[in-house]
PDB file of C-alpha atoms in Angstrom:
ATOM      1  CA  MET A1025      95.854 149.328  76.302  1.00 87.00           C
ATOM      2  CA  LEU A1026      93.673 152.331  76.946  1.00 89.00           C
ATOM      3  CA  ALA A1027      89.888 152.617  77.234  1.00 89.00           C
ATOM      4  CA  LYS A1028      87.827 155.799  77.582  1.00 89.00           C
ATOM      5  CA  MET A1029      84.698 156.164  79.721  1.00 90.00           C
ATOM      6  CA  THR A1030      81.793 158.079  78.186  1.00 92.00           C
ATOM      7  CA  ALA A1031      79.615 160.657  79.901  1.00 92.00           C
ATOM      8  CA  LYS A1032      77.093 157.849  80.555  1.00 94.00           C
ATOM      9  CA  ASN A1033      79.671 155.713  82.395  1.00 92.00           C
ATOM     10  CA  GLN A1034      80.038 153.343  79.451  1.00 93.00           C
ATOM     11  CA  LEU A1035      83.397 151.785  78.786  1.00 91.00           C
ATOM     12  CA  THR A1036      84.456 150.255  75.494  1.00 91.00           C
ATOM     13  CA  LEU A1037      86.997 147.515  75.983  1.00 92.00           C
ATOM     14  CA  PRO A1038      89.772 147.120  73.422  1.00 92.00           C
ATOM     15  CA  LYS A1039      89.058 144.305  70.977  1.00 93.00           C
ATOM     16  CA  ALA A1040      92.376 142.601  71.744  1.00 93.00           C
ATOM     17  CA  ALA A1041      91.548 142.473  75.469  1.00 91.00           C
ATOM     18  CA  VAL A1042      88.084 141.016  74.874  1.00 91.00           C
ATOM     19  CA  GLU A1043      89.419 138.411  72.449  1.00 92.00           C
ATOM     20  CA  ALA A1044      92.167 137.462  74.917  1.00 92.00           C
ATOM     21  CA  ALA A1045      89.459 136.881  77.542  1.00 91.00           C
ATOM     22  CA  GLY A1046      87.524 134.577  75.183  1.00 90.00           C
ATOM     23  CA  ASN A1047      84.899 137.062  73.923  1.00 90.00           C
ATOM     24  CA  PRO A1048      82.681 136.908  77.014  1.00 89.00           C
ATOM     25  CA  GLU A1049      79.288 138.603  77.093  1.00 87.00           C
ATOM     26  CA  TYR A1050      79.314 139.334  80.831  1.00 88.00           C
ATOM     27  CA  PHE A1051      81.970 140.356  83.353  1.00 90.00           C
ATOM     28  CA  GLU A1052      81.989 140.347  87.125  1.00 91.00           C
ATOM     29  CA  ILE A1053      83.346 143.692  88.364  1.00 92.00           C
ATOM     30  CA  GLU A1054      85.341 143.960  91.557  1.00 93.00           C
ATOM     31  CA  VAL A1055      87.019 147.016  93.059  1.00 94.00           C
ATOM     32  CA  ARG A1056      90.390 146.326  94.687  1.00 93.00           C
ATOM     33  CA  ALA A1057      92.532 149.127  96.072  1.00 94.00           C
ATOM     34  CA  GLY A1058      91.081 151.654  93.630  1.00 92.00           C
ATOM     35  CA  GLN A1059      91.388 149.311  90.631  1.00 94.00           C
ATOM     36  CA  LEU A1060      88.565 147.724  88.654  1.00 92.00           C
ATOM     37  CA  LEU A1061      89.000 144.014  88.113  1.00 92.00           C
ATOM     38  CA  LEU A1062      86.917 142.479  85.315  1.00 92.00           C
ATOM     39  CA  THR A1063      86.444 138.708  85.383  1.00 92.00           C
ATOM     40  CA  PRO A1064      84.707 136.990  82.455  1.00 90.00           C
ATOM     41  CA  VAL A1065      81.543 135.182  83.578  1.00 86.00           C
ATOM     42  CA  ARG A1066      79.540 132.518  81.801  1.00 80.00           C
ATOM     43  CA  LEU A1067      75.900 132.507  82.815  1.00 75.00           C
ATOM     44  CA  GLN A1068      74.573 129.048  83.487  1.00 75.00           C
ATOM     45  CA  ARG A1069      70.988 129.632  82.434  1.00 75.00           C
ATOM     46  CA  ALA A1070      69.947 126.003  82.840  1.00 77.00           C
ATOM     47  CA  ASP A1071      71.227 126.009  86.424  1.00 77.00           C
ATOM     48  CA  ALA A1072      69.246 129.165  87.133  1.00 79.00           C
ATOM     49  CA  VAL A1073      66.077 127.581  85.727  1.00 80.00           C
ATOM     50  CA  ARG A1074      66.595 124.426  87.807  1.00 80.00           C
ATOM     51  CA  ALA A1075      67.128 126.529  90.941  1.00 84.00           C
ATOM     52  CA  ARG A1076      63.928 128.477  90.281  1.00 84.00           C
ATOM     53  CA  LEU A1077      61.951 125.274  89.706  1.00 81.00           C
ATOM     54  CA  ALA A1078      63.284 123.928  93.005  1.00 85.00           C
ATOM     55  CA  GLU A1079      62.168 127.141  94.763  1.00 89.00           C
ATOM     56  CA  LEU A1080      58.663 126.672  93.357  1.00 88.00           C
ATOM     57  CA  SER A1081      58.597 122.977  94.341  1.00 87.00           C
ATOM     58  CA  LEU A1082      57.611 121.963  90.808  1.00 82.00           C
ATOM     59  CA  THR A1083      58.011 118.308  89.900  1.00 83.00           C
ATOM     60  CA  GLU A1084      58.687 116.653  86.552  1.00 84.00           C
ATOM     61  CA  ASP A1085      55.008 115.645  86.473  1.00 89.00           C
ATOM     62  CA  ASP A1086      53.994 119.305  86.865  1.00 88.00           C
ATOM     63  CA  LEU A1087      56.213 120.237  83.934  1.00 83.00           C
ATOM     64  CA  ALA A1088      54.914 117.360  81.798  1.00 88.00           C
ATOM     65  CA  ASP A1089      51.334 118.460  82.527  1.00 89.00           C
ATOM     66  CA  ALA A1090      52.164 122.045  81.552  1.00 86.00           C
ATOM     67  CA  VAL A1091      53.784 120.942  78.290  1.00 85.00           C
ATOM     68  CA  ALA A1092      50.820 118.693  77.457  1.00 87.00           C
ATOM     69  CA  TRP A1093      48.429 121.564  78.164  1.00 87.00           C
ATOM     70  CA  ALA A1094      50.398 123.917  75.897  1.00 86.00           C
ATOM     71  CA  ARG A1095      50.579 121.371  73.088  1.00 85.00           C
ATOM     72  CA  ARG A1096      46.861 120.589  73.076  1.00 83.00           C
ATOM     73  CA  ALA A1097      45.316 121.506  69.759  1.00 62.00           C
ATOM     74  CA  ALA A1098      43.378 124.699  70.143  1.00 58.00           C
ATOM     75  CA  ALA A1099      39.858 124.810  68.794  1.00 53.00           C
ATOM     76  CA  PRO A1100      39.880 126.067  65.218  1.00 59.00           C
ATOM     77  CA  ALA A1101      39.452 129.810  65.151  1.00 60.00           C
ATOM     78  CA  ARG A1102      36.365 131.111  63.398  1.00 62.00           C
ATOM     79  CA  GLU A1103      37.006 133.598  60.683  1.00 63.00           C
ATOM     80  CA  VAL A1104      35.442 136.932  61.464  1.00 60.00           C
ATOM     81  CA  ALA A1105      34.992 139.659  58.891  1.00 62.00           C
ATOM     82  CA  GLU A1106      37.004 142.727  59.749  1.00 64.00           C
ATOM     83  CA  PRO A1107      34.692 145.504  60.937  1.00 62.00           C
ATOM     84  CA  ALA A1108      34.523 148.700  58.940  1.00 62.00           C
ATOM     85  CA  ALA A1109      36.660 151.562  60.220  1.00 59.00           C
ATOM     86  CA  PRO A1110      34.495 153.568  62.642  1.00 61.00           C
ATOM     87  CA  TYR A1111      35.855 156.945  61.536  1.00 61.00           C
ATOM     88  CA  GLY A1112      35.697 156.718  57.795  1.00 57.00           C
ATOM     89  CA  LYS A1113      38.701 156.370  55.546  1.00 58.00           C
ATOM     90  CA  ALA A1114      42.095 155.801  57.063  1.00 59.00           C
ATOM     91  CA  ARG A1115      44.575 158.632  56.741  1.00 60.00           C
ATOM     92  CA  PRO A1116      47.801 157.999  54.869  1.00 62.00           C
ATOM     93  CA  ALA A1117      50.848 157.622  57.090  1.00 64.00           C
ATOM     94  CA  ARG A1118      52.902 160.756  57.610  1.00 68.00           C
ATOM     95  CA  PRO A1119      56.499 160.575  56.444  1.00 70.00           C
ATOM     96  CA  ARG A1120      58.999 160.251  59.254  1.00 71.00           C
ATOM     97  CA  LYS A1121      61.530 162.936  59.937  1.00 71.00           C
ATOM     98  CA  PRO A1122      65.088 161.829  59.193  1.00 72.00           C
ATOM     99  CA  ARG A1123      67.288 161.347  62.242  1.00 69.00           C
ATOM    100  CA  PRO A1124      70.278 163.629  62.567  1.00 66.00           C
TER     101      PRO A1124
END
């Protein structure tokens, strides 16, 4: 299989190669003896969140308090009349130029 690098150092991997690797979203890249080695990586987002919480020394009680605070019913918003435009009538939107 062959892949071409663009001027912006982007590389498109052949579909067959990506499917054979299990359609990963991320790859670890390693350089070995002038070769690039791509290894599919699955990000463990929950593990990263737990690690960050441990760094911050947050407890389950802290999290429960934060959730309770966020779920509290907010005071009903008062309806406010929209102020008149300060500069008179609004101008109509200009048409956009088509992209090449």
